[in-house]
mmCIF file of C-alpha atoms in Angstrom:
data_model
loop_
_atom_site.group_PDB
_atom_site.id
_atom_site.type_symbol
_atom_site.label_atom_id
_atom_site.label_comp_id
_atom_site.label_asym_id
_atom_site.label_seq_id
_atom_site.Cartn_x
_atom_site.Cartn_y
_atom_site.Cartn_z
ATOM 1 C CA MET V 1 8.599 -11.123 -4.785
ATOM 2 C CA THR V 2 11.553 -9.883 -6.802
ATOM 3 C CA ARG V 3 12.396 -6.390 -7.933
ATOM 4 C CA GLU V 4 10.877 -6.823 -11.407
ATOM 5 C CA LYS V 5 7.453 -7.381 -9.839
ATOM 6 C CA ASN V 6 7.546 -3.927 -8.263
ATOM 7 C CA PHE V 7 7.427 -0.847 -10.459
ATOM 8 C CA TYR V 8 10.156 1.782 -10.054
ATOM 9 C CA SER V 9 10.151 4.884 -12.211
ATOM 10 C CA PRO V 10 13.515 5.653 -13.872
ATOM 11 C CA ALA V 11 12.591 9.297 -13.267
ATOM 12 C CA ALA V 12 12.251 8.760 -9.492
ATOM 13 C CA ILE V 13 14.173 11.166 -7.293
ATOM 14 C CA PHE V 14 16.338 9.251 -4.794
ATOM 15 C CA LYS V 15 16.911 12.138 -2.427
ATOM 16 C CA PRO V 16 15.158 12.676 0.929
ATOM 17 C CA PRO V 17 12.817 14.252 1.771
ATOM 18 C CA LYS V 18 11.354 13.463 -1.665
ATOM 19 C CA ALA V 19 9.349 10.215 -1.598
ATOM 20 C CA MET V 20 10.518 7.585 -4.080
ATOM 21 C CA ARG V 21 8.205 6.876 -7.010
ATOM 22 C CA GLY V 22 7.986 3.102 -6.846
ATOM 23 C CA GLY V 23 8.359 0.109 -4.553
ATOM 24 C CA VAL V 24 6.137 0.109 -1.467
ATOM 25 C CA PRO V 25 6.201 3.503 0.281
ATOM 26 C CA ILE V 26 4.719 3.472 3.793
ATOM 27 C CA CYS V 27 1.887 5.989 4.218
ATOM 28 C CA PHE V 28 1.758 6.829 7.953
ATOM 29 C CA PRO V 29 0.303 8.464 10.020
ATOM 30 C CA GLN V 30 -1.829 10.003 7.273
ATOM 31 C CA PHE V 31 -3.004 8.791 3.883
ATOM 32 C CA GLY V 32 -3.368 11.367 1.118
ATOM 33 C CA ASN V 33 -3.865 15.005 2.027
ATOM 34 C CA ALA V 34 -6.906 14.558 4.301
ATOM 35 C CA GLY V 35 -5.178 16.012 7.336
ATOM 36 C CA SER V 36 -2.655 18.551 8.544
ATOM 37 C CA LEU V 37 0.477 16.644 7.530
ATOM 38 C CA GLU V 38 2.319 16.406 4.228
ATOM 39 C CA GLN V 39 0.878 14.136 1.516
ATOM 40 C CA HIS V 40 0.799 10.533 2.819
ATOM 41 C CA GLY V 41 2.447 11.464 6.127
ATOM 42 C CA PHE V 42 6.139 11.478 7.029
ATOM 43 C CA ALA V 43 7.126 7.803 7.453
ATOM 44 C CA ARG V 44 7.924 7.204 3.769
ATOM 45 C CA ASN V 45 10.481 10.028 3.776
ATOM 46 C CA LYS V 46 12.388 8.953 6.895
ATOM 47 C CA LEU V 47 15.589 7.031 7.491
ATOM 48 C CA TRP V 48 14.716 3.978 9.575
ATOM 49 C CA ALA V 49 16.984 2.204 12.046
ATOM 50 C CA VAL V 50 17.666 -1.524 11.979
ATOM 51 C CA ASP V 51 15.831 -3.109 14.923
ATOM 52 C CA ASP V 52 18.330 -5.532 16.469
ATOM 53 C CA ASP V 53 15.995 -6.905 19.131
ATOM 54 C CA PRO V 54 12.365 -6.768 17.902
ATOM 55 C CA PRO V 55 9.524 -8.275 19.933
ATOM 56 C CA PRO V 56 8.814 -11.802 18.655
ATOM 57 C CA LEU V 57 6.380 -12.564 15.866
ATOM 58 C CA PRO V 58 4.672 -15.919 15.203
ATOM 59 C CA PRO V 59 7.133 -18.572 13.909
ATOM 60 C CA ASN V 60 5.467 -18.716 10.483
ATOM 61 C CA ASP V 61 6.511 -15.078 9.973
ATOM 62 C CA SER V 62 10.152 -15.886 10.699
ATOM 63 C CA VAL V 63 11.131 -19.440 9.712
ATOM 64 C CA GLY V 64 12.470 -19.986 6.198
ATOM 65 C CA LYS V 65 12.515 -16.332 5.219
ATOM 66 C CA SER V 66 15.170 -13.701 4.563
ATOM 67 C CA LEU V 67 14.146 -10.696 6.615
ATOM 68 C CA VAL V 68 15.074 -7.359 8.115
ATOM 69 C CA ASP V 69 13.443 -5.620 11.066
ATOM 70 C CA LEU V 70 13.251 -1.828 10.999
ATOM 71 C CA LEU V 71 12.271 0.727 13.625
ATOM 72 C CA LEU V 72 10.933 4.265 13.325
ATOM 73 C CA LYS V 73 10.471 6.679 16.224
ATOM 74 C CA PRO V 74 9.352 10.309 15.924
ATOM 75 C CA SER V 75 12.006 13.002 15.838
ATOM 76 C CA GLU V 76 11.643 16.252 17.741
ATOM 77 C CA GLU V 77 10.661 17.873 14.447
ATOM 78 C CA ASP V 78 7.980 15.239 13.847
ATOM 79 C CA LEU V 79 6.507 15.869 17.292
ATOM 80 C CA LYS V 80 6.025 19.537 16.454
ATOM 81 C CA PHE V 81 3.670 18.602 13.623
ATOM 82 C CA TRP V 82 2.218 15.374 15.035
ATOM 83 C CA PRO V 83 2.597 15.420 18.841
ATOM 84 C CA HIS V 84 2.264 11.696 19.533
ATOM 85 C CA SER V 85 4.994 9.327 20.717
ATOM 86 C CA PHE V 86 5.044 5.950 18.971
ATOM 87 C CA GLU V 87 7.226 3.012 18.020
ATOM 88 C CA TYR V 88 6.706 1.725 14.494
ATOM 89 C CA ARG V 89 8.275 -1.662 13.800
ATOM 90 C CA LEU V 90 8.370 -2.955 10.241
ATOM 91 C CA ARG V 91 9.435 -6.455 9.232
ATOM 92 C CA VAL V 92 10.245 -6.930 5.548
ATOM 93 C CA SER V 93 10.686 -10.572 4.589
ATOM 94 C CA LEU V 94 11.148 -12.558 1.402
ATOM 95 C CA ALA V 95 10.091 -16.199 1.322
ATOM 96 C CA ALA V 96 11.799 -18.879 -0.754
ATOM 97 C CA SER V 97 8.730 -18.803 -3.019
ATOM 98 C CA GLY V 98 9.424 -15.153 -3.818
ATOM 99 C CA ASN V 99 6.491 -13.892 -1.753
ATOM 100 C CA LEU V 100 7.044 -10.477 -0.186
ATOM 101 C CA ILE V 101 5.658 -10.089 3.356
ATOM 102 C CA LEU V 102 5.388 -6.750 5.154
ATOM 103 C CA ILE V 103 4.350 -6.634 8.817
ATOM 104 C CA SER V 104 3.812 -3.280 10.516
ATOM 105 C CA ARG V 105 3.396 -2.893 14.255
ATOM 106 C CA VAL V 106 2.563 0.545 15.648
ATOM 107 C CA ARG V 107 2.600 0.997 19.433
ATOM 108 C CA ASN V 108 1.337 4.009 21.360
ATOM 109 C CA ILE V 109 3.960 5.004 23.934
ATOM 110 C CA ASN V 110 2.204 8.317 24.454
ATOM 111 C CA GLY V 111 0.259 9.331 27.552
ATOM 112 C CA LYS V 112 -2.937 9.831 25.549
ATOM 113 C CA PRO V 113 -4.758 8.115 22.665
ATOM 114 C CA PHE V 114 -3.993 8.962 19.048
ATOM 115 C CA SER V 115 -5.475 8.032 15.674
ATOM 116 C CA PHE V 116 -3.851 7.425 12.305
ATOM 117 C CA SER V 117 -4.538 6.225 8.784
ATOM 118 C CA PHE V 118 -2.195 3.952 6.889
ATOM 119 C CA ALA V 119 -1.394 2.333 3.539
ATOM 120 C CA TYR V 120 1.213 0.121 1.914
ATOM 121 C CA HIS V 121 1.425 2.173 -1.297
ATOM 122 C CA THR V 122 2.286 -0.822 -3.494
ATOM 123 C CA TYR V 123 3.490 -0.110 -7.049
ATOM 124 C CA LEU V 124 3.049 -3.233 -9.193
ATOM 125 C CA SER V 125 4.786 -3.663 -12.544
ATOM 126 C CA VAL V 126 2.439 -4.681 -15.376
ATOM 127 C CA SER V 127 2.862 -5.236 -19.106
ATOM 128 C CA ASP V 128 0.087 -2.906 -20.267
ATOM 129 C CA ILE V 129 -2.496 -1.300 -17.969
ATOM 130 C CA SER V 130 -5.190 -1.768 -20.635
ATOM 131 C CA GLU V 131 -4.677 -5.553 -20.265
ATOM 132 C CA VAL V 132 -5.013 -5.564 -16.459
ATOM 133 C CA ARG V 133 -8.073 -6.457 -14.413
ATOM 134 C CA ILE V 134 -8.532 -6.561 -10.655
ATOM 135 C CA GLU V 135 -10.849 -9.160 -9.142
ATOM 136 C CA GLY V 136 -12.259 -9.218 -5.622
ATOM 137 C CA LEU V 137 -13.687 -5.671 -5.583
ATOM 138 C CA GLU V 138 -17.086 -6.398 -7.144
ATOM 139 C CA THR V 139 -20.146 -4.942 -5.332
ATOM 140 C CA LEU V 140 -17.921 -3.020 -2.880
ATOM 141 C CA ASP V 141 -18.533 0.603 -1.967
ATOM 142 C CA TYR V 142 -15.660 2.949 -2.783
ATOM 143 C CA LEU V 143 -14.681 6.578 -2.258
ATOM 144 C CA ASP V 144 -13.668 8.265 -5.511
ATOM 145 C CA ASN V 145 -10.786 10.689 -4.972
ATOM 146 C CA LEU V 146 -11.480 12.184 -8.409
ATOM 147 C CA HIS V 147 -14.927 13.280 -7.160
ATOM 148 C CA GLN V 148 -14.172 14.707 -3.686
ATOM 149 C CA ARG V 149 -14.363 11.228 -2.124
ATOM 150 C CA GLU V 150 -17.971 10.779 -3.159
ATOM 151 C CA ARG V 151 -19.214 7.267 -2.370
ATOM 152 C CA PHE V 152 -20.105 4.850 -5.185
ATOM 153 C CA THR V 153 -20.680 1.092 -5.551
ATOM 154 C CA GLU V 154 -18.562 -1.019 -7.895
ATOM 155 C CA GLN V 155 -20.860 -2.327 -10.628
ATOM 156 C CA GLY V 156 -18.478 -4.456 -12.681
ATOM 157 C CA ASP V 157 -17.413 -8.043 -12.054
ATOM 158 C CA ALA V 158 -13.800 -6.800 -12.288
ATOM 159 C CA LEU V 159 -12.041 -3.432 -12.390
ATOM 160 C CA THR V 160 -10.388 -2.553 -15.711
ATOM 161 C CA PHE V 161 -8.615 0.621 -16.815
ATOM 162 C CA GLU V 162 -9.518 3.075 -19.567
ATOM 163 C CA THR V 163 -8.804 6.366 -17.782
ATOM 164 C CA GLU V 164 -7.403 7.714 -14.503
ATOM 165 C CA VAL V 165 -8.470 5.733 -11.438
ATOM 166 C CA ASP V 166 -8.048 6.861 -7.810
ATOM 167 C CA ARG V 167 -10.380 4.957 -5.489
ATOM 168 C CA ILE V 168 -10.578 3.693 -1.920
ATOM 169 C CA TYR V 169 -12.530 0.418 -1.771
ATOM 170 C CA LEU V 170 -14.099 -0.142 1.655
ATOM 171 C CA ASN V 171 -14.448 -3.285 3.755
ATOM 172 C CA SER V 172 -12.631 -5.301 1.126
ATOM 173 C CA PRO V 173 -11.918 -9.048 1.289
ATOM 174 C CA ASN V 174 -8.570 -10.191 2.642
ATOM 175 C CA ALA V 175 -7.447 -11.442 -0.788
ATOM 176 C CA ILE V 176 -7.400 -9.511 -4.084
ATOM 177 C CA ALA V 177 -6.189 -10.679 -7.512
ATOM 178 C CA VAL V 178 -4.485 -8.421 -10.078
ATOM 179 C CA LEU V 179 -4.479 -10.222 -13.455
ATOM 180 C CA ASP V 180 -1.920 -9.272 -16.106
ATOM 181 C CA HIS V 181 -3.153 -11.010 -19.252
ATOM 182 C CA GLU V 182 -0.158 -10.233 -21.453
ATOM 183 C CA ARG V 183 2.369 -11.631 -18.964
ATOM 184 C CA LYS V 184 0.007 -14.465 -18.038
ATOM 185 C CA ARG V 185 0.682 -13.630 -14.417
ATOM 186 C CA THR V 186 -1.538 -12.776 -11.470
ATOM 187 C CA TYR V 187 -0.531 -10.911 -8.352
ATOM 188 C CA VAL V 188 -2.329 -12.131 -5.253
ATOM 189 C CA ILE V 189 -2.507 -9.587 -2.433
ATOM 190 C CA ARG V 190 -3.379 -10.979 0.995
ATOM 191 C CA LYS V 191 -3.867 -8.698 3.969
ATOM 192 C CA GLU V 192 -4.740 -8.645 7.660
ATOM 193 C CA GLY V 193 -5.744 -5.601 9.688
ATOM 194 C CA LEU V 194 -6.161 -3.615 6.464
ATOM 195 C CA PRO V 195 -9.867 -3.305 5.620
ATOM 196 C CA ASP V 196 -9.514 -0.915 2.677
ATOM 197 C CA ILE V 197 -7.902 -1.214 -0.762
ATOM 198 C CA VAL V 198 -6.633 1.796 -2.714
ATOM 199 C CA VAL V 199 -6.380 1.485 -6.498
ATOM 200 C CA TRP V 200 -4.505 4.178 -8.427
ATOM 201 C CA ASN V 201 -3.311 4.763 -11.954
ATOM 202 C CA PRO V 202 -2.610 8.371 -12.997
ATOM 203 C CA TRP V 203 -3.226 7.835 -16.744
ATOM 204 C CA GLU V 204 -1.848 10.099 -19.435
ATOM 205 C CA LYS V 205 -2.697 13.652 -18.377
ATOM 206 C CA LYS V 206 -1.591 13.412 -14.744
ATOM 207 C CA SER V 207 1.542 11.455 -15.704
ATOM 208 C CA LYS V 208 2.738 14.392 -17.758
ATOM 209 C CA SER V 209 2.380 16.688 -14.743
ATOM 210 C CA MET V 210 4.605 14.580 -12.435
ATOM 211 C CA VAL V 211 8.317 15.476 -12.580
ATOM 212 C CA ASP V 212 9.394 12.117 -11.104
ATOM 213 C CA PHE V 213 7.335 9.965 -13.465
ATOM 214 C CA GLY V 214 7.656 9.350 -17.206
ATOM 215 C CA ASP V 215 4.892 10.521 -19.545
ATOM 216 C CA GLU V 216 4.134 6.959 -20.710
ATOM 217 C CA GLU V 217 4.936 5.042 -17.511
ATOM 218 C CA TYR V 218 1.304 4.845 -16.422
ATOM 219 C CA LYS V 219 1.003 1.989 -18.928
ATOM 220 C CA GLN V 220 3.468 -0.176 -16.961
ATOM 221 C CA MET V 221 2.155 0.211 -13.401
ATOM 222 C CA VAL V 222 -0.787 0.087 -11.068
ATOM 223 C CA CYS V 223 -0.934 0.803 -7.342
ATOM 224 C CA VAL V 224 -3.009 -1.580 -5.229
ATOM 225 C CA ASP V 225 -2.644 -0.700 -1.555
ATOM 226 C CA GLY V 226 -3.722 -2.541 1.566
ATOM 227 C CA ALA V 227 -4.909 0.326 3.762
ATOM 228 C CA VAL V 228 -6.820 1.705 6.738
ATOM 229 C CA ILE V 229 -8.434 4.973 5.681
ATOM 230 C CA GLU V 230 -12.203 5.313 6.109
ATOM 231 C CA LYS V 231 -12.111 4.389 9.809
ATOM 232 C CA PRO V 232 -8.700 5.372 11.233
ATOM 233 C CA ILE V 233 -7.016 3.257 13.879
ATOM 234 C CA THR V 234 -7.189 4.657 17.421
ATOM 235 C CA LEU V 235 -4.646 3.383 19.943
ATOM 236 C CA LYS V 236 -4.882 3.955 23.665
ATOM 237 C CA PRO V 237 -1.626 4.294 25.639
ATOM 238 C CA GLY V 238 0.261 1.006 25.457
ATOM 239 C CA GLU V 239 -1.906 -0.483 22.699
ATOM 240 C CA GLU V 240 -0.471 -1.873 19.466
ATOM 241 C CA TRP V 241 -1.879 -2.282 15.961
ATOM 242 C CA THR V 242 -0.626 -4.809 13.414
ATOM 243 C CA GLY V 243 -1.112 -4.677 9.640
ATOM 244 C CA ARG V 244 0.165 -7.520 7.448
ATOM 245 C CA LEU V 245 0.492 -7.629 3.662
ATOM 246 C CA GLU V 246 1.688 -10.527 1.502
ATOM 247 C CA ILE V 247 2.210 -10.293 -2.246
ATOM 248 C CA SER V 248 2.697 -13.351 -4.433
ATOM 249 C CA ALA V 249 2.798 -13.951 -8.174
ATOM 250 C CA VAL V 250 1.066 -17.007 -9.648
ATOM 251 C CA PRO V 251 0.237 -18.265 -13.178
ATOM 252 C CA SER V 252 -2.654 -16.511 -14.887
ATOM 253 C CA SER V 253 -4.825 -19.622 -14.707
ATOM 254 C CA PHE V 254 -5.369 -18.516 -11.117
ATOM 255 C CA CYS V 255 -8.581 -16.546 -10.613
ATOM 256 C CA SER V 256 -10.481 -14.861 -7.793
ATOM 257 C CA GLU V 257 -12.648 -17.936 -7.178
ATOM 258 C CA ASN V 258 -9.533 -19.665 -5.866
ATOM 259 C CA LEU V 259 -8.479 -16.897 -3.483
ATOM 260 C CA GLU V 260 -9.912 -18.428 -0.346
ATOM 261 C CA ASN V 261 -8.959 -21.985 -1.260
ATOM 262 C CA THR V 262 -5.194 -21.706 -1.611
ATOM 263 C CA GLY V 263 -2.342 -21.226 0.769
ATOM 264 C CA LEU V 264 -0.586 -18.789 -1.558
#
């Protein structure tokens, strides 16, 4: 998964505490503004430490990959707003195939339970949003953020784009395909521990209102996020949650019928 497969806005502001418009921001411990914290929580705006001695992961998540292990712990300021002690370990790895793998492990080191929502806010680069379709969401219920999270059911055999989209698809399959017809390329998103999928494209009107996003850039991106939103994770003291996301790019002959039959 190389840089050109992720979307980064040239207008992005690379200055904390402003979140970067592009890549894969980490939304933790809150997704969106449905809570007391800032939009999408504080993790995406933090400086993380390199984790020199992380707890082991299965060999298939280590062997043959270039990787870095990162660690986030709450600051005293964080604890004022979200009074829960945690250790968040993030492994970012790149396989020889170009697949990008993100593994998050959140451990409760608090004396009491806490709950959180989460998303890998994945910006994908596409040729033209009007030529993109997402397969694997058919018949799923979703919450529409453009209608106060009212619940609907997806009626189409694939999701296409003709206007702003901001939806949370619930109980989604562990593999989703994002087809870019013009580039003849399909992104395959595989996930574990992430039951929901967020799909977002701001379209023309909202794009013009965002200072860190070009007026026409909505045509070259779509966000497809592995997430836990409808039913937040609750961890008892000492418990750990793991959420894994893998993104690959395959030829466009690939389709959703193949999702469960390939090792990609």
